[in-house]
Short mmCIF file of C-alpha atoms and ligand atoms in Angstrom, two decimals:
data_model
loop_
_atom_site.label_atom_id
_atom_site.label_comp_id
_atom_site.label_asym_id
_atom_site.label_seq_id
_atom_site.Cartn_x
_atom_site.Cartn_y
_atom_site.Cartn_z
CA UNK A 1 19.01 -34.67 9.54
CA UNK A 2 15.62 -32.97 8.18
CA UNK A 3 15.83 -31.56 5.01
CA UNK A 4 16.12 -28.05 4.89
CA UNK A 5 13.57 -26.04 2.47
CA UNK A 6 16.52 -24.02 0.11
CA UNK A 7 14.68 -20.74 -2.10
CA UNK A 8 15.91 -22.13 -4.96
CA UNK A 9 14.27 -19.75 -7.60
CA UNK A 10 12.78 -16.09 -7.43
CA UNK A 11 10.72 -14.29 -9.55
CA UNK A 12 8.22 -11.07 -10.16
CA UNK A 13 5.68 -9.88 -12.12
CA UNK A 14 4.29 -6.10 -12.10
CA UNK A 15 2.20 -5.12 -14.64
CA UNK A 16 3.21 -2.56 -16.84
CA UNK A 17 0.49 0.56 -16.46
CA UNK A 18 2.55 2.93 -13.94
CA UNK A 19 -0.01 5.62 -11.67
CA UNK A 20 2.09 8.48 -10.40
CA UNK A 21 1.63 10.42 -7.55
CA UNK A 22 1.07 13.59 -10.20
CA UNK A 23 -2.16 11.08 -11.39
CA UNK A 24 -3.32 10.82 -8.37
CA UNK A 25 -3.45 13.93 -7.40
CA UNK A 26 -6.00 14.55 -10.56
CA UNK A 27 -8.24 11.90 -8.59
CA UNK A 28 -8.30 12.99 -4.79
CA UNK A 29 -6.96 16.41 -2.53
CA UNK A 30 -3.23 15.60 -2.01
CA UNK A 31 0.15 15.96 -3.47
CA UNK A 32 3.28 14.35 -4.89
CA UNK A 33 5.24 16.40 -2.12
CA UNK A 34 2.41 15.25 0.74
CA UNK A 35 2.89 11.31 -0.62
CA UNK A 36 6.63 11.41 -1.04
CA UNK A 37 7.32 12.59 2.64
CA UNK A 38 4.65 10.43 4.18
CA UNK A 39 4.76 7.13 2.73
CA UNK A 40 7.99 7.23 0.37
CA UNK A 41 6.00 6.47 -2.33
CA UNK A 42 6.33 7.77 -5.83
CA UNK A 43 4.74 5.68 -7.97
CA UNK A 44 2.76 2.25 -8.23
CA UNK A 45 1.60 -0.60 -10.70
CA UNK A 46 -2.02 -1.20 -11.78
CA UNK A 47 -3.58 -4.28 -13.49
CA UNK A 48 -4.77 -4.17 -16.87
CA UNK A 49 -8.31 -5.10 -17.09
CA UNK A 50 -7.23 -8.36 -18.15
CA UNK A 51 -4.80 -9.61 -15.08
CA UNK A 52 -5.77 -10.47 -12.13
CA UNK A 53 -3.83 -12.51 -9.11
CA UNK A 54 -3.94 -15.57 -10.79
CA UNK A 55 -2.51 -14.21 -13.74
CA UNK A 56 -0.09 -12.22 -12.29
CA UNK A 57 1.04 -14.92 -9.93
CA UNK A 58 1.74 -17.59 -13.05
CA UNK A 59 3.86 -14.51 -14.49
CA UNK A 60 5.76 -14.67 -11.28
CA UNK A 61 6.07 -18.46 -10.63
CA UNK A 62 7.15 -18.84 -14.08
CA UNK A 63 10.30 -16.96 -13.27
CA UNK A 64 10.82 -18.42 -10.32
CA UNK A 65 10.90 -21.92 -11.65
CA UNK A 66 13.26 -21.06 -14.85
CA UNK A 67 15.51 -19.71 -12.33
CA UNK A 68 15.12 -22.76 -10.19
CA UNK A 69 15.48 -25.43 -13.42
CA UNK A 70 12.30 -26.97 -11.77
CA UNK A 71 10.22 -28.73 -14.56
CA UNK A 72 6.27 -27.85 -13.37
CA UNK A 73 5.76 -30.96 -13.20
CA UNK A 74 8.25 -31.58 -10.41
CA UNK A 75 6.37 -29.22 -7.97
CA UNK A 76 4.53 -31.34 -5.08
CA UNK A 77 1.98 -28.12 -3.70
CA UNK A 78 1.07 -24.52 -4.87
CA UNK A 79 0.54 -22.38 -2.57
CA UNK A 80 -0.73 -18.88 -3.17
CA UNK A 81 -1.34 -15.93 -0.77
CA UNK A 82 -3.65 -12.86 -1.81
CA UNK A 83 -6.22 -10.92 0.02
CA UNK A 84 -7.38 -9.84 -3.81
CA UNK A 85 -8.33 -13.19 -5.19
CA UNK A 86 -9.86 -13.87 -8.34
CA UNK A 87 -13.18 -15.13 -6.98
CA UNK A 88 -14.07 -16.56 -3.63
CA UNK A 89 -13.39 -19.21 -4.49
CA UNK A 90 -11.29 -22.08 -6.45
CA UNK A 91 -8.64 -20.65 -4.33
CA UNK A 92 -6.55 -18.73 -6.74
CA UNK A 93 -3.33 -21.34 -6.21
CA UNK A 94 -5.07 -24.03 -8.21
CA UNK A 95 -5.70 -21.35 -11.09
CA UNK A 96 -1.94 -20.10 -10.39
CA UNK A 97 -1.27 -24.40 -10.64
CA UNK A 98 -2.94 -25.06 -13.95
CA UNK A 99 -1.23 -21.98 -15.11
CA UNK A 100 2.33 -23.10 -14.25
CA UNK A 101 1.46 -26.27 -15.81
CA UNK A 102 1.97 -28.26 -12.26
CA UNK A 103 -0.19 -31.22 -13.09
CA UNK A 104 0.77 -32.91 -10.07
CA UNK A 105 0.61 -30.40 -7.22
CA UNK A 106 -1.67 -29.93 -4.69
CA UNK A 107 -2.76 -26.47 -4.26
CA UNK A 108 -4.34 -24.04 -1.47
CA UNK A 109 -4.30 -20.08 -0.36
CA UNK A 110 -2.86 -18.89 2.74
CA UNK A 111 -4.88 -15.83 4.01
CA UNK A 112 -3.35 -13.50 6.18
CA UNK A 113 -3.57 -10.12 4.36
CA UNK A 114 0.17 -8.19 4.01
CA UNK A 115 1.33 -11.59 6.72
CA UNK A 116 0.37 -14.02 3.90
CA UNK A 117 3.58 -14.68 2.15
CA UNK A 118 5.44 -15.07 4.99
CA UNK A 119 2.58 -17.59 6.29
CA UNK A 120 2.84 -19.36 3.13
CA UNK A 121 6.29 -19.54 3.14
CA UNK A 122 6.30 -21.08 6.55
CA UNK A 123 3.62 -23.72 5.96
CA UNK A 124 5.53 -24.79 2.94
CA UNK A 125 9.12 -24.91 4.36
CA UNK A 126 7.60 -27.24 6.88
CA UNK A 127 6.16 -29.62 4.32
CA UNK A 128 9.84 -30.07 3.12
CA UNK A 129 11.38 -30.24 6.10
CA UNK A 130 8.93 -32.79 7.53
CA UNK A 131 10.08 -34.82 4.56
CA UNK A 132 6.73 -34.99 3.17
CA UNK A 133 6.92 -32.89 -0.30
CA UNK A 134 10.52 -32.02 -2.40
CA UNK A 135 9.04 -28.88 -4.31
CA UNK A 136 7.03 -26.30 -3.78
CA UNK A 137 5.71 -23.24 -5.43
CA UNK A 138 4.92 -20.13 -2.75
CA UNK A 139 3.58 -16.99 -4.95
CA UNK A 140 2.53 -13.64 -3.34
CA UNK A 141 0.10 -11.81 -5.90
CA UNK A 142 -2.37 -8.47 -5.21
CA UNK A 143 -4.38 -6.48 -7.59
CA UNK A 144 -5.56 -4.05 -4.70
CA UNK A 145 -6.45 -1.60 -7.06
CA UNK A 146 -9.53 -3.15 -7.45
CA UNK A 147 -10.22 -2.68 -3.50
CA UNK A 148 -9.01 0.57 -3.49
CA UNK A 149 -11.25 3.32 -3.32
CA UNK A 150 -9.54 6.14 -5.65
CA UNK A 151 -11.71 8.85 -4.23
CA UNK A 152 -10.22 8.17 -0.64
CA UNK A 153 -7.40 9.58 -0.21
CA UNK A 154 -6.05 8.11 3.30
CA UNK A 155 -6.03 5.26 1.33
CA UNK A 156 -5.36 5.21 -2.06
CA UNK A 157 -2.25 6.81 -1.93
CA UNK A 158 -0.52 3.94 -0.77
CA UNK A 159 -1.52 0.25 -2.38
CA UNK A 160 0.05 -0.99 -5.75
CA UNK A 161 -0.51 -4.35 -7.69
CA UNK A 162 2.33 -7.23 -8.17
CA UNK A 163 3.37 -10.61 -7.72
CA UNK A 164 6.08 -12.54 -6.32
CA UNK A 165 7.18 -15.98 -6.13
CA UNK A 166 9.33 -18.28 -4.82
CA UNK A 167 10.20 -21.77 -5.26
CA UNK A 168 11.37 -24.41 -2.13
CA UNK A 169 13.16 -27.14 -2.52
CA UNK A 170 14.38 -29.94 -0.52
CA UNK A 171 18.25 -29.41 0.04
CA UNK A 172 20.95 -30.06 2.60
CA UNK A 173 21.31 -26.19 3.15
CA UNK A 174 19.87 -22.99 3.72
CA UNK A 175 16.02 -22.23 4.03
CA UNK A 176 14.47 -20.71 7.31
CA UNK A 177 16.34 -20.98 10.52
CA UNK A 178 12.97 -19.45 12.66
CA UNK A 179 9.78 -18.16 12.04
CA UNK A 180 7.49 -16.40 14.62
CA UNK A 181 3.57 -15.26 14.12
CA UNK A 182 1.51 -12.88 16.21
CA UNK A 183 -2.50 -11.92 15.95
CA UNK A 184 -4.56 -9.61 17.60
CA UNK A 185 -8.31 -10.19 16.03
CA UNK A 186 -9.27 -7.46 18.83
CA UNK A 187 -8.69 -5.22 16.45
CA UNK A 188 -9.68 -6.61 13.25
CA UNK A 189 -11.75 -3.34 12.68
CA UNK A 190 -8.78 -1.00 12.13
CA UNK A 191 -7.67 -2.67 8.42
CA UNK A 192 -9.96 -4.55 6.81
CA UNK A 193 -12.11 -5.19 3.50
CA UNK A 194 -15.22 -6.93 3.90
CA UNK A 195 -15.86 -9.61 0.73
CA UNK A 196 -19.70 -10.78 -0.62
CA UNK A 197 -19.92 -12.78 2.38
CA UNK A 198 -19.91 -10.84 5.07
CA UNK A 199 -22.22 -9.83 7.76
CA UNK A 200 -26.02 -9.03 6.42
CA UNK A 201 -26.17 -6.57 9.77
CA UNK A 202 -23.57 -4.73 8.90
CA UNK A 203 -24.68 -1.24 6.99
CA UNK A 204 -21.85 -0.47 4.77
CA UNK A 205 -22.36 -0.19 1.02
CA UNK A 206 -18.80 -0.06 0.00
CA UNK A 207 -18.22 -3.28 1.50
CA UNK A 208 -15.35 -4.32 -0.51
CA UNK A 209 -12.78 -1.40 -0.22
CA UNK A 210 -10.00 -1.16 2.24
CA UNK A 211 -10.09 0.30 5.23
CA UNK A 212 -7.82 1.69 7.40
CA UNK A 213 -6.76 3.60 10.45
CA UNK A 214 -3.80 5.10 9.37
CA UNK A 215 -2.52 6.34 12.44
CA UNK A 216 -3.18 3.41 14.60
CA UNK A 217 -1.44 1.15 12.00
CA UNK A 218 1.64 3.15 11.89
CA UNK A 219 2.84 3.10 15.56
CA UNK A 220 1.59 -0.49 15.43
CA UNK A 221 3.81 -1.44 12.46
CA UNK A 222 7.17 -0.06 13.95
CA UNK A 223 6.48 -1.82 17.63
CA UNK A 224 5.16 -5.17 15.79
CA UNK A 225 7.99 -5.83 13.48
CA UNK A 226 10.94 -4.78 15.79
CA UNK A 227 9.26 -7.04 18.29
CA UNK A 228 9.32 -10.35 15.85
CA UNK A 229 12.54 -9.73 13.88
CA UNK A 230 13.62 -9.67 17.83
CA UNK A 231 11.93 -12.87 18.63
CA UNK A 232 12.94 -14.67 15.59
CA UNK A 233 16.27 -13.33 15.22
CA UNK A 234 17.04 -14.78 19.10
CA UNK A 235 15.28 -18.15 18.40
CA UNK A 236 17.79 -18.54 15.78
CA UNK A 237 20.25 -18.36 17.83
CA UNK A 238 21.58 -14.89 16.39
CA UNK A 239 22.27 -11.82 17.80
CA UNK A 240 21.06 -8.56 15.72
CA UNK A 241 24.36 -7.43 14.56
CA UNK A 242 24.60 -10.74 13.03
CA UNK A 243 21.32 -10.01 10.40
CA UNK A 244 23.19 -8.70 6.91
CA UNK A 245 19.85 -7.94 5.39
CA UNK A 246 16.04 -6.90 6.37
CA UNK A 247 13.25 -7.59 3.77
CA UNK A 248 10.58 -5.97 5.39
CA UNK A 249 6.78 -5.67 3.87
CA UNK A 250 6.79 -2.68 1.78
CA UNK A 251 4.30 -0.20 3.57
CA UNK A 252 6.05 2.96 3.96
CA UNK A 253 9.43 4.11 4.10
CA UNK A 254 9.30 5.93 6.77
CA UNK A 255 7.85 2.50 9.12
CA UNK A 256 10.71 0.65 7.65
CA UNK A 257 13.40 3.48 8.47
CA UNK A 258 12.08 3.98 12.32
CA UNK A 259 11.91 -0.05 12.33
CA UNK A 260 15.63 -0.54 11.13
CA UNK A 261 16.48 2.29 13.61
CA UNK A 262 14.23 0.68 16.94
CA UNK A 263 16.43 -2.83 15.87
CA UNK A 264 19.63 -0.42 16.17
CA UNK A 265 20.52 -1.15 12.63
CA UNK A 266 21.62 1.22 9.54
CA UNK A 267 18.76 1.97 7.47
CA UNK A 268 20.97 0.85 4.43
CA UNK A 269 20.85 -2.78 5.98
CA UNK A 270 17.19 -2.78 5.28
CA UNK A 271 15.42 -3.42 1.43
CA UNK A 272 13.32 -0.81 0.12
CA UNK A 273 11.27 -0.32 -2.96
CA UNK A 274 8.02 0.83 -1.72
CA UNK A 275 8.67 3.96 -3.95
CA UNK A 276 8.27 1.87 -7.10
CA UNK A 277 5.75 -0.09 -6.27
CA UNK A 278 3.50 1.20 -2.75
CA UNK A 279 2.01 -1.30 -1.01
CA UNK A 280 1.42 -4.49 -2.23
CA UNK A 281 0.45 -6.52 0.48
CA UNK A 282 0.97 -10.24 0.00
CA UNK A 283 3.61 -9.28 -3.14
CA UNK A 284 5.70 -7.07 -1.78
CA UNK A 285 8.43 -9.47 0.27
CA UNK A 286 8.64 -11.64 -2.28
CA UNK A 287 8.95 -9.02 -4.97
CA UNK A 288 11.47 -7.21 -2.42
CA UNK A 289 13.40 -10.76 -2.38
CA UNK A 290 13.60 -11.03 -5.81
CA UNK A 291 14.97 -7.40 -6.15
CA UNK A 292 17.49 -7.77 -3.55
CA UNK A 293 18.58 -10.80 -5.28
CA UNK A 294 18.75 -9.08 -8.79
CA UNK A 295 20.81 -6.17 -6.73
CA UNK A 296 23.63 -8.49 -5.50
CA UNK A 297 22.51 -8.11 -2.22
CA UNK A 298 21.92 -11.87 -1.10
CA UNK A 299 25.14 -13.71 -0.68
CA UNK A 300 25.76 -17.38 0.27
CA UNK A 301 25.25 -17.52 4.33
CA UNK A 302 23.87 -14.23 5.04
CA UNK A 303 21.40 -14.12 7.42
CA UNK A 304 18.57 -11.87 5.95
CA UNK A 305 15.04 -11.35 8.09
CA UNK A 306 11.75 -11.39 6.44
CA UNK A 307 9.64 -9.06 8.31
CA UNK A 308 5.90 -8.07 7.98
CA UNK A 309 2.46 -6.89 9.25
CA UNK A 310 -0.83 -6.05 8.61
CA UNK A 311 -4.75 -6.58 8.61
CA UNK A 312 -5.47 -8.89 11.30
CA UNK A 313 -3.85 -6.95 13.17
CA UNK A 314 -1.54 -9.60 12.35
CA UNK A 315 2.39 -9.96 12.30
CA UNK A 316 5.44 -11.93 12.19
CA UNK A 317 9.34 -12.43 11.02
CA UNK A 318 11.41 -14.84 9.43
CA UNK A 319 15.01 -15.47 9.71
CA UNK A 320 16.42 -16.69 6.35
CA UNK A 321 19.82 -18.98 5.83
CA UNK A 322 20.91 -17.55 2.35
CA UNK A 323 21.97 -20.41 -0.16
CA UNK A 324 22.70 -19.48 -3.75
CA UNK A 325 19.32 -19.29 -5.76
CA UNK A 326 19.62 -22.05 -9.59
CA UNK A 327 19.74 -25.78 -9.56
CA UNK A 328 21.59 -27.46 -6.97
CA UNK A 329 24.60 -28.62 -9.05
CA UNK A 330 25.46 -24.93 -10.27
CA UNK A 331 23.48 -21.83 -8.32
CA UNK A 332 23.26 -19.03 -10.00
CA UNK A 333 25.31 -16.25 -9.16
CA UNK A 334 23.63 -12.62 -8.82
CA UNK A 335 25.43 -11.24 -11.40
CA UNK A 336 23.50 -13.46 -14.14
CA UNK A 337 19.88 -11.74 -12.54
CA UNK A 338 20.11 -9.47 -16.02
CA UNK A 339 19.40 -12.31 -18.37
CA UNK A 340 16.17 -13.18 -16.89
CA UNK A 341 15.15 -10.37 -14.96
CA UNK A 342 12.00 -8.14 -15.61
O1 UT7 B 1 -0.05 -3.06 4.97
C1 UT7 B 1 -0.41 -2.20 6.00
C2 UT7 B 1 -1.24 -1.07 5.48
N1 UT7 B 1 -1.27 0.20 6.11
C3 UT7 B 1 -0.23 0.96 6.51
O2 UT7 B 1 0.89 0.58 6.54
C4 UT7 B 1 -0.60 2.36 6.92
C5 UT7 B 1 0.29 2.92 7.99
N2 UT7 B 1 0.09 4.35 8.13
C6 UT7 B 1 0.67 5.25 7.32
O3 UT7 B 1 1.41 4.89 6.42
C7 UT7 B 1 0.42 6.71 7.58
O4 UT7 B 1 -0.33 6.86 8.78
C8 UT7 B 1 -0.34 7.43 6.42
C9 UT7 B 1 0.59 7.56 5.21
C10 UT7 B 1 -1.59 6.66 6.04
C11 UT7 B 1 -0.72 8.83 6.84
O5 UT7 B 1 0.44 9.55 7.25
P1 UT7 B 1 0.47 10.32 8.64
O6 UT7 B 1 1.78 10.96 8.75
O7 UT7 B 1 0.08 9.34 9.72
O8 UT7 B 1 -0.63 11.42 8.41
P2 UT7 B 1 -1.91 11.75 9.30
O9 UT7 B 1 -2.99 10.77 9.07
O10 UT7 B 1 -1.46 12.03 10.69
O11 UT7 B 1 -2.38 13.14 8.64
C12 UT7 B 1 -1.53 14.30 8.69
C13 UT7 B 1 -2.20 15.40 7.89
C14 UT7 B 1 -3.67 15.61 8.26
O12 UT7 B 1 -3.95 16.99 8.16
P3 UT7 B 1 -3.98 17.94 9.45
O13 UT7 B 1 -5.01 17.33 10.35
O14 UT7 B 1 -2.60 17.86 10.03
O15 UT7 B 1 -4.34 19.26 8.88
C15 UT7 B 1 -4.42 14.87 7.17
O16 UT7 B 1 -5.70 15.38 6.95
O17 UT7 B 1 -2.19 15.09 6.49
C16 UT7 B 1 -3.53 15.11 5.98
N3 UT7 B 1 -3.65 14.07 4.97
C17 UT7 B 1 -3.32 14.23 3.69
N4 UT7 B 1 -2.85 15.30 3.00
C18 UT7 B 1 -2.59 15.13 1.70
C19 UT7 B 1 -4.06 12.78 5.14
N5 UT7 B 1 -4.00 12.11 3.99
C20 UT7 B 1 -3.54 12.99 3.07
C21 UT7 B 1 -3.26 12.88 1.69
N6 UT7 B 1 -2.78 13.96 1.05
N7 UT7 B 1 -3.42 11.73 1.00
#
């Protein structure tokens, strides 16, 4: 039998500066009320001049292997996704892989804006379950403050900086069941950033900040996750009242709520700490993981869906087997997340 690519250690990192809704509103036209009904949000993390995804993603992976009892040095690959990288490149995973101390790992990004985790995730699991690599080190990090315009505010109401990692390894249970992936490049144009590289014909001085058409994004989101949780959910051979928990990408409460409803499941079934946190893109399932984990909310054989979408348009779902996170010999049990939480 193929080996099956266990989570065997979770971690997070947000950085410690906290921007309210009541400081935003000293920046652009809106209000804490407008936000919190909207989006859900109350509050989000921003970067301190000297973090950035690499550093925030070492933070992360750190945690994630001390929970895992992974020596560094054990991992086989890095892999890192982030549509805020430190430059263009080294890819940011090799920084992340120095950091971690893996001397022997390979290490590449996966880009695929707010999809990019769960890419990463997927390209990893099947490097263990191919029986190529053992261990592996997936990290999730974003410091989209710095392509956030603060003076717009259909925008910069909503994004938040963190990290999240997780670490794989090669074990006779649990690990994804399915994974499915959907892109529309069509309509690339209504979330986007442009980087130093792009088009010279294109006029458009503030090249680097996000982008977005709110509106058409919403009703997208809610259609585009129900859809893959559906597809992956049936190509693991479940049915939907079998899923015990959703992690979806952290966008907005409200998407997540009218998703959980369109899948005909309680909203309570479904993670959510966008409030703390907004949108963090590539972080925020991993960072969501880690919480639910540190909530008592993953238990040995539950069936929990990783959902997402974003820039692309892009989208896609996950359907997890939940093994106990720790060393294989003795998994640690939820209730010990307090000793090395953050
Ligand atoms: O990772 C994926 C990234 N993107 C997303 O997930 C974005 C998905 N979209 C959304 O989350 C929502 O569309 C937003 C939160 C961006 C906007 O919420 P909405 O309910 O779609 O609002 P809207 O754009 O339809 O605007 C409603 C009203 C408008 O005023 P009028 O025309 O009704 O008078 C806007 O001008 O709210 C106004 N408005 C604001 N008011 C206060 C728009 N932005 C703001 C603001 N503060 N920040």
């Amino acid at each position: 039998m193929n080996p099956r690519a266990r989570i065997a250690g979770l971690g997070k990192y947000l950085p410690a500066h906290i921007r309210t809704n009541a400081d935003i509103e000293k920046l652009v036209d809106t209000s804490d009320a407008w936000i919190q009904e909207r989006t859900g949000v109350r509050e989000r993390r921003i970067a301190a001049d000297n973090e950035s995804a690499s550093t925030m993603g070492i933070e992360a992976g750190r945690q994630a292997l001390e929970q895992a009892e992974i020596d560094p040095a054990e991992l086989d690959l890095v892999l890192s996704a982030t549509t805020s990288p430190d430059g263009t490149f080294p890819a940011t995973a090799s920084l992340i892989q120095d950091g971690v101390g893996a001397v022997r790992a390979g290490a590449f990004d996966v880009t695929a804006a707010c999809v990019g985790f769960l890419s990463a995730l997927a390209t990893g699991s099947q490097f263990i379950e191919t029986g190529s690599y053992k261990r592996i080190l997936v990290v999730g990090t974003e410091v989209l403050s710095r392509i956030v315009d603060w003076t717009d505010r259909d925008t910069c109401i909503l994004f938040g900086d963190a990290a999240g990692a997780v670490v794989l390894e090669a074990s006779d249970q649990g690990g994804p069941l399915s994974f499915v992936f959907h892109s529309d490049g069509s309509r690339a144009d209504k979330l986007y950033a442009h980087g130093p590289a792009t088009r010279r014909d294109i006029d458009d001085h503030d090249y680097h900040f996000i982008s977005m058409d709110g509106r058409h994004i919403f009703k997208f989101a809610v259609q585009a996750m129900e859809s893959a949780a559906r597809e992956a959910i049936e190509a693991a051979g479940m049915k939907i009242e079998d899923v015990d928990l959703l992690v979806p990408h952290q966008a907005n409460a409200r998407i997540i709520r009218a998703t959980a409803k369109a899948l005909g499941l309680p909203e309570e079934r479904a993670m959510v700490n966008v409030d703390r946190y907004g949108n963090t893109s590539a972080a925020s399932i991993p960072v969501a993981l880690r919480e639910a984990w540190e909530e008592g909310r993953l238990h040995d054989g539950d069936r929990v869906v990783l959902m997402t979408f974003g820039g692309g348009l892009s989208w896609g779902a996950m359907v997890l087997d939940w093994a106990p996170v720790g060393p294989l010999s003795a998994a640690a049990e939820p209730a010990h997340a307090t000793a090395s939480g953050s």
